PDB file of C-alpha atoms in Angstrom:
ATOM      1  CA  LEU X  24       6.561  11.285  -3.886  1.00  0.00           C
ATOM      2  CA  ILE X  25       8.234  14.169  -4.931  1.00  0.00           C
ATOM      3  CA  VAL X  26      11.548  15.763  -3.123  1.00  0.00           C
ATOM      4  CA  ASP X  27      12.639  19.149  -4.122  1.00  0.00           C
ATOM      5  CA  ASP X  28      13.727  22.086  -2.488  1.00  0.00           C
ATOM      6  CA  ASP X  29      12.447  24.578  -4.909  1.00  0.00           C
ATOM      7  CA  PRO X  30       8.504  24.865  -4.304  1.00  0.00           C
ATOM      8  CA  SER X  31       7.814  25.965  -7.605  1.00  0.00           C
ATOM      9  CA  MET X  32       9.182  23.077  -8.965  1.00  0.00           C
ATOM     10  CA  GLY X  33       7.729  20.567  -6.702  1.00  0.00           C
ATOM     11  CA  LEU X  34       4.726  22.240  -7.366  1.00  0.00           C
ATOM     12  CA  TYR X  35       4.770  21.843 -11.024  1.00  0.00           C
ATOM     13  CA  PHE X  36       6.076  17.999 -11.321  1.00  0.00           C
ATOM     14  CA  SER X  37       2.825  17.844  -8.701  1.00  0.00           C
ATOM     15  CA  THR X  38       0.186  19.726 -11.321  1.00  0.00           C
ATOM     16  CA  VAL X  39       1.748  17.503 -14.481  1.00  0.00           C
ATOM     17  CA  LEU X  40       1.782  13.847 -12.449  1.00  0.00           C
ATOM     18  CA  GLU X  41      -1.946  14.555 -11.008  1.00  0.00           C
ATOM     19  CA  SER X  42      -2.917  15.400 -14.652  1.00  0.00           C
ATOM     20  CA  ALA X  43      -2.239  12.328 -16.105  1.00  0.00           C
ATOM     21  CA  ARG X  44      -4.143  10.834 -12.302  1.00  0.00           C
ATOM     22  CA  ILE X  45      -1.288   9.830 -10.409  1.00  0.00           C
ATOM     23  CA  VAL X  46      -1.175  10.559  -6.798  1.00  0.00           C
ATOM     24  CA  THR X  47       1.559  12.760  -5.174  1.00  0.00           C
ATOM     25  CA  ARG X  48       2.889  14.173  -2.374  1.00  0.00           C
ATOM     26  CA  TYR X  49       5.363  16.752  -2.546  1.00  0.00           C
ATOM     27  CA  VAL X  50       7.977  17.483   0.423  1.00  0.00           C
ATOM     28  CA  GLN X  51      10.394  20.198   0.324  1.00  0.00           C
ATOM     29  CA  ASP X  52      12.482  19.282   3.029  1.00  0.00           C
ATOM     30  CA  PRO X  53      14.898  15.965   2.371  1.00  0.00           C
ATOM     31  CA  THR X  54      15.399  15.283   5.858  1.00  0.00           C
ATOM     32  CA  VAL X  55      11.429  14.273   6.401  1.00  0.00           C
ATOM     33  CA  ALA X  56      11.224  12.364   3.456  1.00  0.00           C
ATOM     34  CA  LEU X  57      12.394   9.016   5.230  1.00  0.00           C
ATOM     35  CA  ALA X  58       9.041   9.408   7.200  1.00  0.00           C
ATOM     36  CA  ALA X  59       7.055  10.526   4.054  1.00  0.00           C
ATOM     37  CA  ILE X  60       7.820   7.403   2.954  1.00  0.00           C
ATOM     38  CA  ARG X  61       6.952   5.307   5.539  1.00  0.00           C
ATOM     39  CA  GLU X  62       3.650   7.081   5.543  1.00  0.00           C
ATOM     40  CA  PHE X  63       2.671   7.815   2.061  1.00  0.00           C
ATOM     41  CA  ALA X  64       4.629   4.431   0.454  1.00  0.00           C
ATOM     42  CA  PRO X  65       4.826   5.517  -2.950  1.00  0.00           C
ATOM     43  CA  HIS X  66       5.499   3.389  -5.838  1.00  0.00           C
ATOM     44  CA  THR X  67       8.304   6.346  -7.629  1.00  0.00           C
ATOM     45  CA  LEU X  68      10.684   8.521  -6.126  1.00  0.00           C
ATOM     46  CA  LEU X  69      11.106  12.018  -8.197  1.00  0.00           C
ATOM     47  CA  MET X  70      13.652  13.152  -6.568  1.00  0.00           C
ATOM     48  CA  ASP X  71      16.041  16.590  -7.217  1.00  0.00           C
ATOM     49  CA  VAL X  72      19.987  16.160  -7.011  1.00  0.00           C
ATOM     50  CA  HIS X  73      20.984  19.368  -5.698  1.00  0.00           C
ATOM     51  CA  MET X  74      19.618  20.143  -2.247  1.00  0.00           C
ATOM     52  CA  PRO X  75      20.802  22.103   1.105  1.00  0.00           C
ATOM     53  CA  VAL X  76      21.595  19.869   4.075  1.00  0.00           C
ATOM     54  CA  CYS X  77      21.307  16.292   2.245  1.00  0.00           C
ATOM     55  CA  THR X  78      22.122  15.916  -1.630  1.00  0.00           C
ATOM     56  CA  GLY X  79      19.120  13.640  -3.750  1.00  0.00           C
ATOM     57  CA  ILE X  80      22.115  10.991  -3.291  1.00  0.00           C
ATOM     58  CA  GLU X  81      23.047  11.208   0.386  1.00  0.00           C
ATOM     59  CA  LEU X  82      19.234  10.422   0.397  1.00  0.00           C
ATOM     60  CA  ALA X  83      19.231   7.946  -2.073  1.00  0.00           C
ATOM     61  CA  ARG X  84      22.218   6.320  -0.214  1.00  0.00           C
ATOM     62  CA  VAL X  85      20.453   6.647   3.123  1.00  0.00           C
ATOM     63  CA  ILE X  86      17.335   4.768   1.439  1.00  0.00           C
ATOM     64  CA  ARG X  87      18.931   1.974  -0.223  1.00  0.00           C
ATOM     65  CA  GLN X  88      20.160   0.857   3.127  1.00  0.00           C
ATOM     66  CA  HIS X  89      16.576  -0.053   4.416  1.00  0.00           C
ATOM     67  CA  PRO X  90      16.096  -3.375   3.039  1.00  0.00           C
ATOM     68  CA  ALA X  91      11.708  -2.599   3.365  1.00  0.00           C
ATOM     69  CA  LEU X  92      12.271  -0.101   1.023  1.00  0.00           C
ATOM     70  CA  ALA X  93      14.868  -1.186  -1.697  1.00  0.00           C
ATOM     71  CA  ASP X  94      11.978  -1.659  -4.034  1.00  0.00           C
ATOM     72  CA  ILE X  95      11.262   2.291  -4.666  1.00  0.00           C
ATOM     73  CA  PRO X  96      12.486   3.265  -8.011  1.00  0.00           C
ATOM     74  CA  ILE X  97      14.337   6.590  -7.622  1.00  0.00           C
ATOM     75  CA  VAL X  98      13.600   9.317 -10.951  1.00  0.00           C
ATOM     76  CA  PHE X  99      16.560  11.646 -10.545  1.00  0.00           C
ATOM     77  CA  MET X 100      15.816  15.033 -12.067  1.00  0.00           C
ATOM     78  CA  THR X 101      18.766  17.982 -12.428  1.00  0.00           C
ATOM     79  CA  GLY X 102      20.185  20.650 -14.283  1.00  0.00           C
ATOM     80  CA  ASP X 103      23.205  19.043 -14.425  1.00  0.00           C
ATOM     81  CA  LYS X 104      24.215  17.283 -17.559  1.00  0.00           C
ATOM     82  CA  SER X 105      27.751  16.178 -16.667  1.00  0.00           C
ATOM     83  CA  GLU X 106      28.263  12.413 -17.090  1.00  0.00           C
ATOM     84  CA  ALA X 107      30.129  12.559 -13.266  1.00  0.00           C
ATOM     85  CA  VAL X 108      26.531  13.801 -11.988  1.00  0.00           C
ATOM     86  CA  ARG X 109      24.751  10.875 -13.687  1.00  0.00           C
ATOM     87  CA  GLU X 110      27.160   8.242 -12.873  1.00  0.00           C
ATOM     88  CA  MET X 111      27.019   9.128  -9.246  1.00  0.00           C
ATOM     89  CA  THR X 112      22.751   8.820  -9.192  1.00  0.00           C
ATOM     90  CA  LEU X 113      23.358   5.391 -10.764  1.00  0.00           C
ATOM     91  CA  GLN X 114      25.854   4.653  -7.737  1.00  0.00           C
ATOM     92  CA  ALA X 115      23.411   5.440  -5.570  1.00  0.00           C
ATOM     93  CA  GLY X 116      20.730   3.674  -6.339  1.00  0.00           C
ATOM     94  CA  GLY X 117      18.768   5.598  -8.957  1.00  0.00           C
ATOM     95  CA  ASP X 118      16.585   4.141 -11.580  1.00  0.00           C
ATOM     96  CA  ASP X 119      16.641   7.331 -14.160  1.00  0.00           C
ATOM     97  CA  PHE X 120      17.668  10.487 -14.811  1.00  0.00           C
ATOM     98  CA  LEU X 121      16.229  13.209 -16.625  1.00  0.00           C
ATOM     99  CA  THR X 122      17.162  16.577 -17.088  1.00  0.00           C
ATOM    100  CA  LYS X 123      15.374  19.978 -15.869  1.00  0.00           C
ATOM    101  CA  PRO X 124      13.453  21.284 -17.976  1.00  0.00           C
ATOM    102  CA  VAL X 125      11.891  18.378 -18.205  1.00  0.00           C
ATOM    103  CA  ASP X 126       9.397  17.266 -21.179  1.00  0.00           C
ATOM    104  CA  ARG X 127       5.902  16.640 -19.495  1.00  0.00           C
ATOM    105  CA  SER X 128       5.162  13.530 -21.299  1.00  0.00           C
ATOM    106  CA  LEU X 129       8.549  12.281 -20.529  1.00  0.00           C
ATOM    107  CA  LEU X 130       7.999  12.785 -16.824  1.00  0.00           C
ATOM    108  CA  VAL X 131       4.605  11.024 -17.088  1.00  0.00           C
ATOM    109  CA  SER X 132       5.930   8.274 -18.887  1.00  0.00           C
ATOM    110  CA  SER X 133       8.842   7.682 -16.641  1.00  0.00           C
ATOM    111  CA  VAL X 134       6.867   7.553 -13.562  1.00  0.00           C
ATOM    112  CA  LEU X 135       4.350   5.441 -14.777  1.00  0.00           C
ATOM    113  CA  ALA X 136       6.563   3.031 -16.088  1.00  0.00           C
ATOM    114  CA  ARG X 137       8.187   2.661 -12.891  1.00  0.00           C
ATOM    115  CA  ALA X 138       5.200   3.092 -10.451  1.00  0.00           C
ATOM    116  CA  ARG X 139       2.971   0.290 -12.667  1.00  0.00           C
ATOM    117  CA  ARG X 140       6.456  -2.193 -12.187  1.00  0.00           C
ATOM    118  CA  THR X 141       6.726  -1.382  -8.380  1.00  0.00           C
ATOM    119  CA  GLN X 142       3.220  -2.441  -8.243  1.00  0.00           C
ATOM    120  CA  ALA X 143       2.771  -5.365  -9.942  1.00  0.00           C
ATOM    121  CA  LEU X 144       6.062  -6.604  -7.790  1.00  0.00           C
ATOM    122  CA  ARG X 145       4.316  -5.431  -4.389  1.00  0.00           C
ATOM    123  CA  ALA X 146       1.313  -7.433  -5.252  1.00  0.00           C
ATOM    124  CA  LEU X 147       3.137 -10.496  -5.784  1.00  0.00           C
ATOM    125  CA  ILE X 148       5.584  -9.956  -2.531  1.00  0.00           C
ATOM    126  CA  THR X 149       2.348  -8.573  -0.146  1.00  0.00           C
ATOM    127  CA  ARG X 150      -0.778 -10.211  -1.288  1.00  0.00           C
ATOM    128  CA  ASP X 151      -2.297 -13.844  -0.401  1.00  0.00           C
ATOM    129  CA  SER X 152      -2.565 -15.307  -3.320  1.00  0.00           C
ATOM    130  CA  MET X 153      -6.218 -16.994  -2.691  1.00  0.00           C
ATOM    131  CA  THR X 154      -7.574 -13.695  -1.267  1.00  0.00           C
ATOM    132  CA  GLY X 155      -5.776 -11.026  -2.446  1.00  0.00           C
ATOM    133  CA  MET X 156      -5.563  -8.933   0.625  1.00  0.00           C
ATOM    134  CA  LEU X 157      -2.461  -7.934   2.483  1.00  0.00           C
ATOM    135  CA  ASN X 158      -0.594 -11.343   3.597  1.00  0.00           C
ATOM    136  CA  HIS X 159       0.319 -11.129   7.648  1.00  0.00           C
ATOM    137  CA  SER X 160       3.571  -9.252   7.885  1.00  0.00           C
ATOM    138  CA  ASN X 161       1.855  -7.082   5.655  1.00  0.00           C
ATOM    139  CA  ILE X 162      -1.212  -5.939   7.437  1.00  0.00           C
ATOM    140  CA  LEU X 163       0.691  -5.468  10.498  1.00  0.00           C
ATOM    141  CA  ASN X 164       2.843  -2.709   9.035  1.00  0.00           C
ATOM    142  CA  ALA X 165      -0.384  -1.384   7.763  1.00  0.00           C
ATOM    143  CA  LEU X 166      -1.604  -1.558  11.241  1.00  0.00           C
ATOM    144  CA  ASP X 167       1.101   0.362  12.644  1.00  0.00           C
ATOM    145  CA  ALA X 168       1.027   2.838   9.988  1.00  0.00           C
ATOM    146  CA  GLU X 169      -2.381   3.732  10.691  1.00  0.00           C
ATOM    147  CA  MET X 170      -1.982   3.928  14.363  1.00  0.00           C
ATOM    148  CA  ALA X 171       0.896   6.543  13.737  1.00  0.00           C
ATOM    149  CA  ARG X 172      -1.370   7.925  11.186  1.00  0.00           C
ATOM    150  CA  ALA X 173      -4.224   8.340  13.937  1.00  0.00           C
ATOM    151  CA  ARG X 174      -1.955   9.758  17.014  1.00  0.00           C
ATOM    152  CA  ARG X 175      -0.807  12.418  14.656  1.00  0.00           C
ATOM    153  CA  GLN X 176      -4.342  13.282  13.542  1.00  0.00           C
ATOM    154  CA  ASN X 177      -5.935  12.705  16.802  1.00  0.00           C
ATOM    155  CA  ALA X 178      -8.366  10.807  14.804  1.00  0.00           C
ATOM    156  CA  PRO X 179     -10.425   7.532  15.714  1.00  0.00           C
ATOM    157  CA  LEU X 180      -9.100   4.199  14.485  1.00  0.00           C
ATOM    158  CA  ALA X 181     -10.436   0.703  14.699  1.00  0.00           C
ATOM    159  CA  ALA X 182      -9.111  -2.539  13.885  1.00  0.00           C
ATOM    160  CA  ALA X 183     -11.088  -5.585  14.005  1.00  0.00           C
ATOM    161  CA  MET X 184      -9.674  -9.529  13.696  1.00  0.00           C
ATOM    162  CA  ILE X 185     -11.717 -11.807  12.346  1.00  0.00           C
ATOM    163  CA  ASP X 186     -11.949 -16.320  13.063  1.00  0.00           C
ATOM    164  CA  ILE X 187     -13.867 -18.377  11.174  1.00  0.00           C
ATOM    165  CA  ASP X 188     -15.588 -20.619  13.472  1.00  0.00           C
ATOM    166  CA  THR X 189     -14.563 -24.409  13.345  1.00  0.00           C
ATOM    167  CA  PHE X 190     -13.037 -24.097  10.413  1.00  0.00           C
ATOM    168  CA  LYS X 191     -10.613 -27.562  11.259  1.00  0.00           C
ATOM    169  CA  ALA X 192     -13.917 -29.361  11.004  1.00  0.00           C
ATOM    170  CA  ILE X 193     -15.575 -27.849   7.693  1.00  0.00           C
ATOM    171  CA  ASN X 194     -11.947 -29.003   6.479  1.00  0.00           C
ATOM    172  CA  ASP X 195     -12.101 -32.444   7.959  1.00  0.00           C
ATOM    173  CA  THR X 196     -15.883 -32.566   6.601  1.00  0.00           C
ATOM    174  CA  TYR X 197     -16.520 -31.464   3.519  1.00  0.00           C
ATOM    175  CA  GLY X 198     -12.567 -31.107   2.012  1.00  0.00           C
ATOM    176  CA  HIS X 199     -10.295 -28.183   2.119  1.00  0.00           C
ATOM    177  CA  GLY X 200     -11.504 -26.927  -1.376  1.00  0.00           C
ATOM    178  CA  VAL X 201     -15.020 -26.139   0.441  1.00  0.00           C
ATOM    179  CA  GLY X 202     -12.829 -24.636   2.968  1.00  0.00           C
ATOM    180  CA  ASP X 203     -11.008 -22.767   0.639  1.00  0.00           C
ATOM    181  CA  HIS X 204     -14.430 -20.912  -1.047  1.00  0.00           C
ATOM    182  CA  VAL X 205     -15.459 -20.379   2.738  1.00  0.00           C
ATOM    183  CA  ILE X 206     -12.897 -18.125   2.870  1.00  0.00           C
ATOM    184  CA  GLU X 207     -12.601 -16.596  -0.355  1.00  0.00           C
ATOM    185  CA  SER X 208     -16.504 -15.962   0.067  1.00  0.00           C
ATOM    186  CA  LEU X 209     -15.801 -14.632   3.091  1.00  0.00           C
ATOM    187  CA  SER X 210     -12.752 -11.921   1.893  1.00  0.00           C
ATOM    188  CA  SER X 211     -15.084 -10.831  -1.764  1.00  0.00           C
ATOM    189  CA  LEU X 212     -17.963  -9.988   0.988  1.00  0.00           C
ATOM    190  CA  LEU X 213     -15.410  -7.843   3.194  1.00  0.00           C
ATOM    191  CA  ALA X 214     -13.917  -6.331  -0.030  1.00  0.00           C
ATOM    192  CA  ARG X 215     -17.668  -5.599  -0.716  1.00  0.00           C
ATOM    193  CA  ARG X 216     -18.990  -4.270   2.331  1.00  0.00           C
ATOM    194  CA  LEU X 217     -15.911  -2.309   3.355  1.00  0.00           C
ATOM    195  CA  ARG X 218     -14.507   1.098   1.980  1.00  0.00           C
ATOM    196  CA  ARG X 219     -11.786   1.823  -0.185  1.00  0.00           C
ATOM    197  CA  THR X 220      -9.741   3.525   2.759  1.00  0.00           C
ATOM    198  CA  ASP X 221     -10.191   0.187   4.956  1.00  0.00           C
ATOM    199  CA  VAL X 222      -7.073  -2.004   4.652  1.00  0.00           C
ATOM    200  CA  LEU X 223      -7.742  -5.704   4.803  1.00  0.00           C
ATOM    201  CA  GLY X 224      -5.519  -8.593   5.203  1.00  0.00           C
ATOM    202  CA  ARG X 225      -5.447 -12.592   6.353  1.00  0.00           C
ATOM    203  CA  TYR X 226      -3.811 -12.465   9.019  1.00  0.00           C
ATOM    204  CA  GLY X 227      -3.277 -16.531   8.637  1.00  0.00           C
ATOM    205  CA  GLY X 228      -5.639 -19.568   7.788  1.00  0.00           C
ATOM    206  CA  GLU X 229      -9.048 -18.415   8.603  1.00  0.00           C
ATOM    207  CA  GLU X 230      -7.754 -15.587  10.554  1.00  0.00           C
ATOM    208  CA  PHE X 231      -8.459 -12.118   9.363  1.00  0.00           C
ATOM    209  CA  LEU X 232      -7.031  -8.597  10.496  1.00  0.00           C
ATOM    210  CA  LEU X 233      -9.201  -5.580   8.905  1.00  0.00           C
ATOM    211  CA  VAL X 234      -8.132  -1.995   9.730  1.00  0.00           C
ATOM    212  CA  LEU X 235     -10.349   1.075   9.809  1.00  0.00           C
ATOM    213  CA  PRO X 236      -9.496   4.496   9.893  1.00  0.00           C
ATOM    214  CA  GLY X 237     -11.203   7.218  10.914  1.00  0.00           C
ATOM    215  CA  THR X 238     -13.601   4.777  12.569  1.00  0.00           C
ATOM    216  CA  PRO X 239     -15.004   5.177  16.309  1.00  0.00           C
ATOM    217  CA  LEU X 240     -15.335   1.610  18.160  1.00  0.00           C
ATOM    218  CA  ALA X 241     -19.182   1.944  18.187  1.00  0.00           C
ATOM    219  CA  GLU X 242     -19.406   2.247  14.712  1.00  0.00           C
ATOM    220  CA  ALA X 243     -16.923  -0.373  14.052  1.00  0.00           C
ATOM    221  CA  GLU X 244     -18.675  -2.927  16.162  1.00  0.00           C
ATOM    222  CA  LYS X 245     -21.926  -2.027  14.295  1.00  0.00           C
ATOM    223  CA  ILE X 246     -20.229  -2.730  10.641  1.00  0.00           C
ATOM    224  CA  MET X 247     -18.765  -5.609  12.039  1.00  0.00           C
ATOM    225  CA  ASN X 248     -21.790  -7.190  13.435  1.00  0.00           C
ATOM    226  CA  SER X 249     -23.832  -6.190  10.293  1.00  0.00           C
ATOM    227  CA  ILE X 250     -21.147  -8.266   8.076  1.00  0.00           C
ATOM    228  CA  ARG X 251     -20.927 -11.019  10.415  1.00  0.00           C
ATOM    229  CA  GLU X 252     -24.722 -11.791  10.502  1.00  0.00           C
ATOM    230  CA  ASP X 253     -24.813 -11.348   6.358  1.00  0.00           C
ATOM    231  CA  PHE X 254     -22.346 -14.240   6.292  1.00  0.00           C
ATOM    232  CA  GLY X 255     -23.838 -16.344   8.756  1.00  0.00           C
ATOM    233  CA  HIS X 256     -27.253 -16.121   6.028  1.00  0.00           C
ATOM    234  CA  LEU X 257     -24.650 -17.639   3.632  1.00  0.00           C
ATOM    235  CA  VAL X 258     -25.736 -20.844   2.206  1.00  0.00           C
ATOM    236  CA  PHE X 259     -22.626 -23.292   1.140  1.00  0.00           C
ATOM    237  CA  ARG X 260     -22.792 -26.543  -0.695  1.00  0.00           C
ATOM    238  CA  ALA X 261     -20.500 -29.612  -0.347  1.00  0.00           C
ATOM    239  CA  GLY X 262     -22.446 -32.288  -3.171  1.00  0.00           C
ATOM    240  CA  ASP X 263     -26.135 -32.996  -2.212  1.00  0.00           C
ATOM    241  CA  LYS X 264     -25.037 -31.046   1.285  1.00  0.00           C
ATOM    242  CA  GLU X 265     -25.812 -27.429   2.537  1.00  0.00           C
ATOM    243  CA  PHE X 266     -24.216 -25.941   5.843  1.00  0.00           C
ATOM    244  CA  ARG X 267     -23.793 -22.111   6.836  1.00  0.00           C
ATOM    245  CA  VAL X 268     -20.942 -20.702   8.284  1.00  0.00           C
ATOM    246  CA  THR X 269     -19.912 -18.116  11.153  1.00  0.00           C
ATOM    247  CA  PHE X 270     -17.642 -15.792  12.566  1.00  0.00           C
TER     248      PHE X 270
END
């Protein structure tokens, strides 16, 4: 996310980063940056120091007051080379300091390094270790974000809750290792069949929550029924026994 009151600079930074295959969003008004962060969920913030109404340092202090945003690296940019400004950015929670005009390769490398680190840390914190899906709290956060986006854009949105049938009996009969294999098989099928824009989460145990942006209810029902039928045709094995599972 790029926050800079100068549109020409914002466009320049965006163009440089997009050329390095980094997805960007530009915000000119720092007072709407918090809303943009919640919606865009950036891996890195690229922020100007000197802005009217709210400076980058003031904005950084506000961001650092939100525990959910504490992991986002903040890279400051300014034409002011004074040590006093540099020290203020660090005290406000900044992670790096680039002097304008910013070298293109330095800009890309600085943003990439921090974005990759954030991505790796978030994966550890937000993902279910078995399935790689979002965990309980984060799939609910994703649902809230998509609901807010759907309201703003007046767009359809569907959510589906999945519960594997008689899962306790599967664990009791065949063992927890086989039960884990069933969960992994369902999560793999969902990942293959759904779109990249859909959001998948492990709600708990044998329960999954899926968020399908831009999907009317009738279409969502058709998609989920198709996946449900395909999953029901899979054959699982435990020793010399075979069984099928439904949801």
